[in-house]
Amino acid sequence: MLWDEKLVEENAKTKNPLGEGRVITYTQALQEALVLKLKQDSRVFLLGQGVDDPGGMFGVTRGLKEMFGAKRVFDTPVSEEGMTGICTGAAMTGMRPVYFHNRPDFLLLAFNQLVNHASKIHYMDAGKTSVPLVIWSAIGRGWGSGPQHSQAIQGLLLSVPGLKIVMPSTPYDAKGLLLGAIEDNNPVIIIEHRWLMKQQGVVPEGIYTIPFGKGVYRRRGEHLTIVGTSQTLQLALAAIDQLKAEEGITADVIDLRTVKPLDEAIIFESLAKTGKLLVVDTGWAMGGVCAEVGCLVAEKAFHLLKAPIRRIGLPDAPSPAGYTLEQFYYPTDVTIAQTIKEMVRGK
Amino acid sequence: MIKYQYRGKGPEHLLALARNHERAQLLALFFTMLRIRMIEEAVESRYHEDQMKTPIHLAIGQEAVSAGYSAALEPSDYVFCGHRTHACYLAKGGDLKAMFSEFFCRANGCAGSRGGSMHLLDKSVGMMGSSAIVAGAIPLATGSALSSYLKDEKRVTTVFLGDAAVEEGVMWESLNFALLKKLPIVYVCENNYYSVCSPIEYRQPPVEICKKAEGFGALSFSVDGNNVLEMYEIAQRAVAHAREKGPVFIEAHTYRWRGHHGSGDDSHTGYRDVQELALWQSQDPVLMMKQVMYSLGYLDEASERVMREKIELEIDAAFEHAIHSANPVKEDLCKFVYSEGDTHVVG
Ligand SMILES: Cc1ncc(C[n+]2csc(CCOP(=O)(O)OP(=O)(O)O)c2C)c(N)n1
């Protein structure tokens, strides 16, 4: 379990956080959000397999049971569908559950409750019931996680009305988006990435929220627009920073922060300047976030395009477990840089 | 061939039990059952007009379960149920006009024409909702009970389910969790021996459903679901136990007189013997209670007529209301996909 972990650690150390202020890790930022909400709102409670074990969800929930008691922070049976429905029922009756999963793969067992129930109840009840539910999970790339432990399933959930899908990429966002998710009156799925957990960043103290459906520019540039979220966005930033230094290629890099709701306006705004779009995502390219953003632009902003849209997601294959195959499977800053060069040189 | 015999103790037992109850209580129970029966028959008689464009699942033959059970609940207690909603909704006090409006697909239906007959709710009386997914409401109800536990309230949540619902894993996930946390919940299984056209012997090995629940550690009862007083007495014990100590499971044996959905009997298609239906119809829960009331001198032809006329008037008025209510408008379509405010009921 060491090979990738070392890489993540290295990355976290070498990257200097931008801006001024208090620097903490991604994990600490998430925990801070939970502590603030548990203190502020007695309706909030945390649950999930292992939230109170020594690992404590990568450290995110470590120590919270001691702080807030076993009634509000508790381990669950290995019953994902049941527990998702139970959280939904609790949310329907006035509580605000935050339900943790180690990996998004396990959410697949809960699709009945997520897709048939949690996301539809407000609509089916003609607005009489709300479901303020947060479901948190972290994508497990690498470490030999393989086909059933490293899936990024945001694409499968993207078309479900009634859900919100949040995919942070920085400690600042992780905290602000989690706070926003807990305050939201709808089921919110937060899809984190394990490779971001050790990242450092400037994070203000206290409660602040980041609005859903509003993207943010992480870089401003001329030659193309790169759109993405989460860990792939970090890869794209590494790629464009390198290209800028070496070849003077610059890009608008847009972090969507939430893929549902999706900020169309910021994408169109940038495309009006660059005319070229690259979409990156941690999930499969087919039918997922890449496909949706691409289609949206083709449908509503075709006139702004000077070149074909490109997407970098995962190939139409399950994620392999083995180290060598993994290297072929996942995008890297190098493969992203390669695509950017092709796009800019008009190849 | 008759596969499923009536296993109860018949009218003499009902009469014996009746001697322990007050006249007013008995009249109220009879009235609830009669009202459900008459409403169901009225819906059925108009169904061919095709104005109620909703799949109906009639509870005719099963009235004693909801009527007897719900009489043991406080108004502030919560109820959830599955697709066979009508009797549960009415027994908990659900508004008849809003129910008919929902059947007629009107904007003022209890679910704003978004749910149809399988999704009745009336939160003003604690009828919290239902799911058209078999067993889907079971974890929701369990989550509602979790809310009560977290809030230190004495509210009991009940979920009505069919015999097929125990074939879903989420039933046992929910019961396991409810027992773990000693949640205030009662699971009421209406065993009518059929799931659509599949007899229970094709679906489950011959182990009594309540024994399965007992195996999980739940206090469990097997009840004659056609005997409204047996149902009521067990419900009182169950609700008291749930309120103070934790989960209870009730298996109520009963029989549906009509087809799985729609109007009329479908026994002629061959999945069940018409003799079997005739046998169960000879143990009519409403008629049995009526005869008891007559023999105790609590009811006679004149007072029964008064009762029936009252119900008929109510039904006519509710139909008038539904028929003359407005349809939804196009702007309603995308309303309530997301919740803007916090809509949960307090208290
Ligand atoms: C998950 C799921 N599978 C299948 C169905 C189709 N279906 C609707 S009602 C029903 C029968 C359920 O039987 P039971 O739970 O015994 O209730 P009853 O209809 O007898 O009241 C089935 C299989 C469904 N609605 N949901």
XYZ file of C-alpha atoms and ligand atoms in Angstrom:
720
model
C 0.000 0.000 0.000
C 2.983 2.236 -0.070
C 3.851 3.071 -3.628
C 1.114 5.587 -4.419
C 0.869 6.853 -0.902
C 4.456 8.045 -1.139
C 3.620 9.905 -4.306
C 0.660 11.607 -2.693
C 2.783 12.590 0.275
C 5.498 14.002 -1.974
C 2.975 15.960 -3.969
C 1.465 17.426 -0.855
C 4.856 18.559 0.419
C 6.202 20.049 -2.771
C 3.100 22.043 -3.561
C 3.057 25.374 -1.832
C -0.404 26.537 -0.971
C -1.424 29.730 -2.704
C -2.451 32.808 -0.794
C -1.973 33.992 2.732
C -3.438 32.694 5.928
C -3.685 29.623 8.059
C -2.518 26.475 6.299
C -4.078 23.113 7.179
C -4.583 19.820 5.386
C -7.582 18.785 3.361
C -8.505 16.253 6.045
C -8.288 18.845 8.788
C -10.426 21.210 6.754
C -13.128 18.563 6.447
C -13.000 17.733 10.128
C -13.249 21.404 11.008
C -16.453 21.690 8.991
C -17.935 18.716 10.825
C -16.982 20.043 14.248
C -18.484 23.434 13.497
C -21.754 21.929 12.349
C -22.015 19.374 15.142
C -21.582 22.210 17.613
C -23.950 24.565 15.888
C -26.829 22.284 14.889
C -28.195 19.504 17.104
C -29.908 17.947 14.089
C -26.568 16.993 12.533
C -25.247 13.483 13.145
C -22.496 11.397 11.530
C -22.500 7.750 10.652
C -20.714 5.280 8.438
C -18.665 2.120 8.510
C -15.655 2.936 10.611
C -16.324 6.590 11.381
C -15.231 5.861 14.949
C -12.434 3.392 14.218
C -8.753 4.323 14.536
C -8.586 5.227 10.842
C -11.573 7.535 11.190
C -12.243 8.048 7.471
C -8.693 9.135 6.564
C -8.741 11.087 9.805
C -11.740 13.176 8.834
C -13.934 11.787 11.612
C -11.186 10.738 14.032
C -11.945 11.762 17.604
C -15.437 13.084 16.856
C -17.206 10.295 18.742
C -15.206 11.216 21.830
C -16.068 14.854 21.306
C -19.779 14.528 20.508
C -20.795 11.171 21.943
C -21.746 7.796 20.512
C -25.298 8.848 19.875
C -24.328 11.438 17.264
C -21.236 9.806 15.773
C -21.642 6.093 15.171
C -20.452 3.077 13.261
C -23.074 1.268 11.171
C -23.832 -2.277 10.117
C -22.570 -3.164 6.626
C -25.996 -2.387 5.152
C -25.603 0.351 2.583
C -29.105 0.292 1.141
C -30.734 0.030 4.541
C -28.609 2.760 6.075
C -29.181 5.094 3.123
C -32.921 4.640 3.523
C -32.611 5.104 7.264
C -30.701 8.349 6.730
C -33.356 9.445 4.259
C -36.114 8.692 6.746
C -34.240 10.572 9.455
C -33.773 13.524 7.107
C -37.478 13.451 6.211
C -38.302 13.789 9.873
C -36.056 16.683 10.712
C -32.512 15.391 11.177
C -29.409 16.179 9.094
C -27.402 13.001 8.612
C -23.888 12.978 7.159
C -23.270 9.427 5.975
C -19.676 8.412 5.217
C -18.436 5.758 2.820
C -14.836 4.826 2.275
C -15.394 4.492 -1.427
C -18.075 5.467 -3.945
C -18.226 1.831 -5.122
C -20.284 0.997 -2.036
C -22.900 3.569 -2.988
C -23.923 1.276 -5.797
C -25.668 -0.902 -3.213
C -27.686 2.119 -2.169
C -28.952 3.207 -5.581
C -32.504 2.125 -4.787
C -32.665 4.462 -1.835
C -30.665 7.224 -3.527
C -32.343 7.215 -6.901
C -35.816 5.891 -6.109
C -36.293 7.562 -2.760
C -33.981 10.254 -1.378
C -33.813 12.235 -4.607
C -37.530 11.993 -5.384
C -39.327 12.393 -2.097
C -39.452 16.177 -2.164
C -40.909 16.092 -5.653
C -43.290 13.191 -4.993
C -44.556 14.873 -1.863
C -45.242 18.067 -3.806
C -42.699 19.942 -1.722
C -44.065 18.853 1.654
C -40.966 16.953 2.765
C -37.311 17.781 2.333
C -34.383 15.398 2.559
C -31.349 17.256 3.937
C -28.912 14.385 3.587
C -25.161 14.407 2.918
C -23.494 11.317 1.506
C -19.723 11.463 1.502
C -17.296 9.122 -0.185
C -13.728 9.217 -1.487
C -12.500 7.790 -4.777
C -9.649 5.350 -4.248
C -7.290 5.620 -7.182
C -4.226 3.396 -7.096
C -3.000 1.173 -4.266
C -4.151 -1.714 -6.409
C -7.713 -0.843 -5.536
C -8.983 -2.340 -8.742
C -12.325 -2.619 -10.507
C -14.530 -2.584 -7.389
C -12.673 -0.188 -5.120
C -11.663 2.755 -7.263
C -14.697 3.780 -9.248
C -15.700 7.369 -9.799
C -19.447 7.072 -10.248
C -20.501 10.717 -10.529
C -21.441 10.060 -14.169
C -23.968 7.429 -13.122
C -25.636 9.883 -10.773
C -25.427 12.954 -12.948
C -28.754 12.408 -14.664
C -30.743 11.908 -11.468
C -32.984 14.916 -10.779
C -33.111 15.936 -7.157
C -29.498 15.119 -6.329
C -26.617 17.536 -5.990
C -23.086 16.339 -6.662
C -20.112 18.074 -5.141
C -16.491 17.404 -6.118
C -13.990 19.594 -4.272
C -10.359 20.014 -5.284
C -8.796 22.115 -2.502
C -8.915 22.170 1.312
C -10.664 25.553 1.198
C -13.358 24.157 -1.071
C -13.614 20.885 0.806
C -14.571 22.742 3.969
C -16.831 25.336 2.394
C -18.622 22.841 0.205
C -19.142 20.393 3.078
C -20.581 23.187 5.198
C -22.825 24.144 2.313
C -23.861 20.531 1.810
C -24.908 20.157 5.446
C -26.916 23.379 5.218
C -28.561 22.335 1.959
C -32.090 20.929 2.154
C -31.513 18.286 -0.498
C -29.597 15.048 -0.818
C -26.011 16.040 -1.606
C -23.393 13.535 -2.730
C -19.841 14.614 -1.995
C -17.285 12.719 -4.038
C -13.824 13.287 -2.660
C -10.557 11.867 -3.910
C -8.084 10.045 -1.698
C -5.166 11.677 -3.421
C -6.267 15.065 -2.214
C -6.540 14.150 1.463
C -3.008 15.195 2.388
C -2.978 18.354 0.347
C -2.329 21.562 2.268
C -4.121 24.805 1.736
C -5.171 28.101 3.182
C -8.425 27.618 5.051
C -10.224 30.305 7.030
C -11.529 29.470 10.475
C -15.236 29.489 11.231
C -18.229 28.807 9.051
C -18.308 29.831 5.406
C -20.082 28.215 2.498
C -19.354 28.001 -1.193
C -22.389 28.306 -3.425
C -23.318 25.253 -5.507
C -23.395 25.628 -9.277
C -20.763 28.354 -9.393
C -17.447 27.447 -10.937
C -14.206 29.278 -10.277
C -11.178 30.144 -12.418
C -8.038 28.485 -11.077
C -5.892 29.965 -13.882
C -6.546 32.596 -16.508
C -5.055 32.178 -19.979
C -5.470 32.520 -23.725
C -5.151 29.321 -25.684
C -7.874 27.038 -24.405
C -10.437 26.391 -21.690
C -9.976 23.435 -19.365
C -12.976 22.372 -17.301
C -12.962 19.804 -14.530
C -13.109 19.027 -10.828
C -11.362 17.209 -8.022
C -8.077 15.417 -8.531
C -8.091 15.541 -12.342
C -8.325 19.300 -12.138
C -5.173 19.282 -10.028
C -3.478 17.213 -12.730
C -4.625 19.683 -15.369
C -3.193 22.541 -13.314
C 0.148 20.771 -13.083
C 0.082 20.227 -16.841
C -0.742 23.807 -17.752
C 1.760 25.280 -15.279
C 4.475 23.176 -16.871
C 3.391 24.129 -20.399
C 3.294 27.778 -19.517
C 6.841 27.655 -18.196
C 8.168 25.615 -21.111
C 6.145 26.732 -24.097
C 4.143 29.760 -23.093
C 0.834 27.924 -23.454
C -1.831 29.311 -21.138
C -5.402 28.336 -20.385
C -8.487 29.291 -18.473
C -8.768 26.477 -15.973
C -12.271 26.237 -14.529
C -13.006 24.258 -11.401
C -16.728 23.460 -11.493
C -16.760 22.617 -7.762
C -20.165 20.983 -8.215
C -21.091 18.958 -11.295
C -24.786 19.101 -10.419
C -25.806 21.915 -10.512
C -23.387 22.728 -13.296
C -22.140 26.248 -14.039
C -22.752 26.672 -17.767
C -22.216 30.402 -17.807
C -18.596 30.352 -16.738
C -17.754 27.789 -19.441
C -19.421 29.842 -22.162
C -17.766 33.009 -20.887
C -14.332 31.479 -21.165
C -15.000 29.816 -24.516
C -15.988 33.156 -25.990
C -12.335 34.058 -25.484
C -10.476 30.795 -26.183
C -12.752 28.859 -28.557
C -11.244 25.538 -27.461
C -12.550 23.184 -24.803
C -10.900 20.371 -22.904
C -12.990 18.609 -20.252
C -11.278 16.450 -17.656
C -12.880 14.137 -15.127
C -11.998 11.374 -12.692
C -14.793 9.226 -14.136
C -15.452 7.441 -17.398
C -15.524 9.749 -20.410
C -18.561 8.030 -21.882
C -21.854 9.375 -20.638
C -20.325 11.168 -17.694
C -19.303 14.681 -16.732
C -17.034 14.996 -19.806
C -19.858 13.937 -22.075
C -22.371 16.265 -20.446
C -20.161 19.339 -20.573
C -19.222 18.530 -24.157
C -22.828 18.120 -25.186
C -23.881 21.280 -23.421
C -21.288 23.286 -25.313
C -22.137 21.623 -28.625
C -25.802 22.400 -28.015
C -25.629 25.928 -26.676
C -22.231 27.369 -27.591
C -21.321 25.709 -30.860
C -20.753 29.105 -32.404
C -17.944 29.765 -29.935
C -15.937 26.676 -30.890
C -12.871 26.926 -33.107
C -11.870 23.302 -32.771
C -13.389 19.970 -31.768
C -14.072 19.458 -28.087
C -11.660 17.076 -26.371
C -12.308 15.062 -23.230
C -10.015 13.275 -20.869
C -11.798 10.823 -18.659
C -11.327 7.136 -18.126
C -11.394 4.694 -21.024
C -14.472 2.508 -21.512
C -13.047 -0.220 -19.274
C -13.162 -1.045 -15.564
C -10.252 0.218 -13.483
C -7.596 -2.492 -13.381
C -5.912 -3.438 -10.124
C -2.378 -4.059 -11.344
C 0.249 -1.345 -11.255
C 1.285 -1.471 -14.914
C -2.248 -1.541 -16.265
C -3.135 1.329 -13.971
C -0.454 3.446 -15.583
C -2.165 2.971 -18.938
C -5.597 3.599 -17.486
C -5.432 6.881 -15.635
C -4.769 10.316 -17.060
C -1.635 12.027 -15.746
C -0.298 15.552 -16.008
C 1.856 14.277 -18.872
C -1.030 12.844 -20.893
C -3.090 15.941 -20.238
C -0.199 18.155 -21.368
C 0.070 16.095 -24.528
C -3.590 16.673 -25.367
C -3.283 20.377 -24.618
C -0.343 20.675 -26.997
C -2.281 18.907 -29.738
C -5.212 21.229 -29.250
C -3.117 24.382 -29.273
C -1.040 23.364 -32.248
C -4.256 22.569 -34.060
C -3.289 18.983 -34.705
C -56.986 -26.378 -4.541
C -57.076 -24.253 -1.452
C -53.498 -23.444 -0.576
C -53.982 -21.002 2.242
C -56.521 -21.713 4.914
C -57.941 -19.119 7.232
C -56.068 -19.818 10.461
C -57.924 -17.544 12.855
C -60.447 -18.405 15.515
C -63.454 -16.953 13.727
C -66.483 -14.910 14.828
C -66.936 -16.511 18.261
C -63.493 -15.369 19.259
C -64.184 -11.876 17.953
C -67.357 -11.801 20.046
C -65.482 -13.019 23.102
C -62.869 -10.297 22.679
C -65.561 -7.681 22.084
C -66.956 -8.227 25.569
C -63.770 -6.645 26.986
C -64.141 -3.413 25.054
C -66.261 -0.315 25.389
C -69.133 0.195 23.044
C -67.722 3.471 21.690
C -64.396 1.841 20.910
C -66.099 -1.016 19.099
C -68.284 1.345 17.112
C -65.267 3.405 16.137
C -63.370 0.336 14.942
C -66.348 -0.893 12.968
C -66.871 2.534 11.470
C -63.233 2.752 10.336
C -63.447 -0.630 8.634
C -66.802 0.027 7.049
C -65.628 3.403 5.801
C -62.537 1.882 4.183
C -64.629 -0.868 2.597
C -67.185 1.572 1.212
C -64.542 3.956 -0.089
C -62.680 1.127 -1.788
C -65.884 -0.161 -3.360
C -66.809 3.305 -4.535
C -63.397 3.794 -6.127
C -63.675 0.402 -7.742
C -67.152 1.084 -9.109
C -65.971 4.230 -10.861
C -62.597 2.976 -11.972
C -63.850 1.851 -15.400
C -64.822 5.462 -16.155
C -61.084 6.025 -16.592
C -61.136 9.354 -14.807
C -58.866 8.050 -12.065
C -55.780 7.531 -14.166
C -53.743 5.821 -11.481
C -52.984 2.180 -10.746
C -55.038 1.239 -7.679
C -54.251 -1.492 -5.154
C -57.465 -2.142 -3.265
C -57.421 -3.252 0.352
C -60.830 -4.912 0.270
C -60.669 -7.925 2.594
C -57.715 -6.512 4.537
C -59.454 -3.619 6.324
C -59.120 -5.025 9.836
C -55.326 -4.809 9.772
C -55.022 -1.035 9.306
C -58.210 -0.244 11.208
C -57.371 -2.345 14.248
C -53.732 -1.417 14.277
C -54.062 2.325 13.797
C -56.570 2.612 16.626
C -53.663 1.889 18.969
C -51.629 4.842 17.681
C -51.475 8.392 18.963
C -52.232 11.101 16.399
C -48.591 12.218 16.696
C -47.258 8.757 15.796
C -45.981 8.261 12.275
C -47.011 5.768 9.620
C -45.312 4.742 6.372
C -46.504 2.102 3.921
C -45.918 0.424 0.573
C -47.938 0.453 -2.641
C -51.194 -0.763 -1.030
C -51.795 2.610 0.547
C -55.501 3.326 0.750
C -56.420 1.599 3.984
C -53.288 2.688 5.870
C -53.831 6.273 4.814
C -57.503 6.328 5.743
C -57.033 4.508 9.041
C -54.405 7.044 10.110
C -56.855 9.831 9.344
C -55.664 10.848 5.886
C -57.900 13.368 4.140
C -60.326 11.693 1.735
C -60.701 14.680 -0.569
C -56.962 14.990 -1.053
C -56.803 11.242 -1.723
C -59.483 11.356 -4.400
C -57.931 14.457 -5.928
C -54.677 12.528 -6.182
C -56.521 9.671 -7.909
C -58.040 12.169 -10.354
C -54.563 13.625 -11.031
C -55.537 17.055 -9.721
C -53.200 19.782 -8.574
C -54.691 19.638 -5.089
C -54.112 15.909 -4.707
C -52.235 14.959 -1.559
C -49.082 14.524 -3.644
C -49.892 17.265 -6.157
C -50.433 14.587 -8.834
C -46.807 13.546 -8.624
C -47.322 10.320 -6.738
C -50.682 8.829 -7.651
C -52.445 6.209 -5.573
C -49.207 4.491 -4.569
C -47.924 7.613 -2.905
C -50.441 8.931 -0.441
C -49.374 11.170 2.396
C -50.976 13.487 4.892
C -48.379 14.816 7.268
C -50.969 16.678 9.311
C -52.071 13.306 10.727
C -48.678 11.578 10.718
C -49.199 9.705 7.459
C -45.658 10.354 6.315
C -45.492 8.693 2.945
C -45.210 5.502 1.025
C -43.033 3.858 -1.554
C -44.024 2.055 -4.729
C -40.780 0.126 -4.521
C -41.413 -3.090 -2.606
C -39.802 -2.679 0.860
C -38.666 0.838 -0.051
C -40.470 2.508 2.834
C -39.082 0.109 5.441
C -35.737 1.891 5.915
C -37.449 5.277 5.631
C -39.674 4.383 8.559
C -36.672 3.035 10.429
C -34.933 6.353 9.835
C -37.970 8.153 11.174
C -37.678 6.035 14.320
C -33.973 6.908 14.439
C -34.998 10.572 14.442
C -37.215 9.990 17.460
C -34.366 8.202 19.228
C -31.939 11.023 18.480
C -34.442 13.655 19.577
C -35.471 11.717 22.695
C -39.117 11.765 21.633
C -41.656 9.116 22.504
C -43.089 8.942 18.996
C -43.619 5.492 17.476
C -43.187 4.941 13.752
C -45.034 2.114 12.015
C -44.499 0.712 8.578
C -47.028 -1.507 6.793
C -45.490 -3.987 4.386
C -46.567 -6.955 2.297
C -45.347 -10.529 2.568
C -43.111 -10.027 -0.479
C -41.304 -7.137 1.188
C -39.566 -9.560 3.543
C -37.893 -11.072 0.489
C -35.918 -7.852 0.066
C -32.631 -7.553 1.926
C -33.403 -4.062 3.122
C -36.117 -5.434 5.420
C -33.518 -7.284 7.452
C -30.924 -4.530 7.214
C -33.492 -2.206 8.714
C -34.666 -4.579 11.432
C -31.070 -5.365 12.384
C -30.301 -1.684 12.800
C -33.563 -0.919 14.592
C -32.841 -3.675 17.125
C -29.252 -2.527 17.509
C -30.427 0.959 18.499
C -33.705 -0.168 20.133
C -35.670 2.175 17.911
C -39.372 2.901 18.510
C -40.756 1.133 15.473
C -43.361 -1.484 14.591
C -43.153 -3.462 11.353
C -46.638 -4.664 10.369
C -46.516 -7.340 7.691
C -49.845 -7.957 5.976
C -49.421 -11.525 4.826
C -52.044 -12.006 2.130
C -50.094 -14.932 0.691
C -49.654 -13.491 -2.796
C -47.238 -11.142 -4.491
C -49.138 -10.167 -7.615
C -49.909 -13.709 -8.838
C -47.093 -15.552 -7.064
C -48.132 -17.596 -4.047
C -45.851 -17.372 -1.077
C -44.805 -21.020 -1.369
C -43.039 -20.189 -4.658
C -41.142 -17.391 -2.980
C -40.302 -18.405 0.554
C -39.489 -21.635 2.340
C -42.180 -22.610 4.841
C -40.960 -20.598 7.800
C -43.405 -18.195 9.369
C -42.454 -14.619 8.626
C -42.768 -13.584 12.249
C -40.328 -16.362 13.191
C -37.735 -14.851 10.901
C -38.117 -11.537 12.663
C -37.954 -13.329 15.991
C -34.668 -14.858 14.861
C -33.284 -11.334 14.553
C -34.313 -10.689 18.120
C -37.516 -8.739 17.608
C -40.580 -9.188 19.773
C -42.869 -10.816 17.227
C -46.540 -11.618 16.952
C -48.648 -13.674 14.593
C -52.173 -12.287 14.379
C -55.488 -13.048 12.711
C -55.544 -10.017 10.450
C -59.261 -10.470 9.804
C -60.057 -10.073 13.475
C -60.054 -6.357 14.143
C -59.948 -6.774 17.915
C -57.102 -9.240 17.911
C -55.315 -6.772 15.695
C -56.130 -3.876 18.018
C -55.084 -5.680 21.182
C -51.767 -6.859 19.756
C -51.202 -3.376 18.347
C -51.634 -1.856 21.796
C -48.994 -4.188 23.202
C -46.723 -3.661 20.234
C -46.962 0.116 20.279
C -46.361 0.255 24.031
C -43.333 -2.009 23.682
C -41.960 0.008 20.767
C -42.426 3.262 22.644
C -40.514 2.084 25.699
C -38.277 -0.759 24.620
C -37.771 -1.121 20.898
C -38.787 -2.814 17.667
C -41.757 -5.130 17.237
C -42.725 -7.232 14.255
C -46.348 -8.233 13.585
C -47.383 -10.735 10.971
C -51.079 -10.303 10.240
C -52.694 -13.093 8.226
C -55.285 -11.806 5.817
C -56.402 -12.066 2.221
C -56.954 -9.699 -0.648
C -60.288 -10.105 -2.361
C -59.482 -8.290 -5.554
C -56.750 -8.643 -8.123
C -53.318 -7.339 -7.236
C -54.229 -4.036 -8.830
C -57.178 -2.535 -10.611
C -60.798 -3.440 -10.019
C -62.446 -6.831 -9.794
C -61.311 -10.293 -8.846
C -58.845 -12.062 -11.098
C -58.951 -15.558 -9.575
C -60.343 -16.915 -12.844
C -56.899 -16.483 -14.415
C -55.894 -19.510 -12.411
C -53.177 -18.331 -10.040
C -55.443 -18.932 -7.084
C -58.498 -21.059 -6.539
C -61.863 -19.320 -6.478
C -62.702 -21.645 -3.585
C -59.818 -20.155 -1.668
C -61.205 -16.678 -2.194
C -64.679 -17.897 -1.195
C -63.246 -19.399 1.976
C -61.636 -16.139 2.998
C -64.712 -14.158 2.006
C -66.640 -16.283 4.466
C -64.380 -14.742 7.113
C -65.150 -11.185 6.030
C -63.557 -8.895 8.625
C -66.202 -6.201 8.222
C -69.174 -8.543 8.287
C -67.770 -10.468 11.245
C -67.524 -7.275 13.234
C -70.953 -6.147 12.146
C -72.501 -9.370 13.411
C -70.716 -8.976 16.712
C -72.069 -5.444 16.998
C -75.587 -6.659 16.280
C -75.404 -9.479 18.765
C -74.144 -7.125 21.456
C -76.968 -4.756 20.643
C -74.573 -1.936 19.755
C -75.855 -1.692 16.217
C -79.145 -2.277 14.455
C -80.479 -1.708 10.991
C -81.410 1.882 11.658
C -78.095 2.887 13.177
C -76.181 0.982 10.521
C -78.118 2.857 7.849
C -77.224 6.161 9.489
C -73.576 5.156 9.458
C -73.643 4.123 5.820
C -75.449 7.284 4.765
C -72.897 9.396 6.522
C -70.078 7.615 4.709
C -71.896 7.798 1.373
C -72.338 11.534 1.757
C -68.678 11.943 2.557
C -67.669 9.855 -0.462
C -69.970 11.773 -2.794
C -68.653 15.083 -1.548
C -65.066 13.901 -1.970
C -65.737 12.753 -5.518
C -67.400 16.073 -6.292
C -64.388 17.859 -4.879
C -61.934 15.788 -6.914
C -63.916 15.938 -10.135
C -64.219 19.698 -9.962
C -60.673 20.445 -8.901
C -58.164 21.917 -11.290
C -55.504 20.003 -13.151
C -51.875 20.920 -12.651
C -50.440 23.454 -15.084
C -47.268 23.227 -17.103
C -45.363 25.408 -14.639
C -45.950 22.769 -11.958
C -43.895 20.162 -13.800
C -40.456 21.182 -12.636
C -41.486 22.558 -9.263
C -40.158 20.833 -6.166
C -37.284 19.018 -7.826
C -35.152 20.716 -5.204
C -36.104 21.988 -1.783
C -35.386 25.614 -1.079
C -36.614 25.653 2.492
C -36.669 23.328 5.427
C -40.049 21.655 5.172
C -39.960 18.977 7.816
C -42.733 18.862 10.331
C -41.756 19.906 13.792
C -43.244 18.295 16.872
C -38.499 -3.627 -5.884
C -39.780 -3.973 -6.557
N -39.872 -5.131 -7.216
C -41.026 -5.473 -7.828
C -42.097 -4.630 -7.806
C -43.395 -5.003 -8.502
N -44.431 -5.281 -7.501
C -45.316 -4.329 -7.164
S -46.346 -4.827 -5.976
C -45.651 -6.343 -5.909
C -46.196 -7.384 -4.981
C -45.801 -7.170 -3.610
O -46.453 -8.105 -2.828
P -46.618 -7.883 -1.293
O -45.405 -7.217 -0.743
O -46.966 -9.188 -0.689
O -47.803 -6.845 -1.138
P -49.305 -6.971 -1.624
O -49.364 -6.516 -3.039
O -49.735 -8.384 -1.454
O -50.052 -6.039 -0.738
C -44.602 -6.427 -6.800
C -43.752 -7.629 -6.973
C -41.940 -3.407 -7.130
N -42.917 -2.502 -7.078
N -40.800 -3.109 -6.503
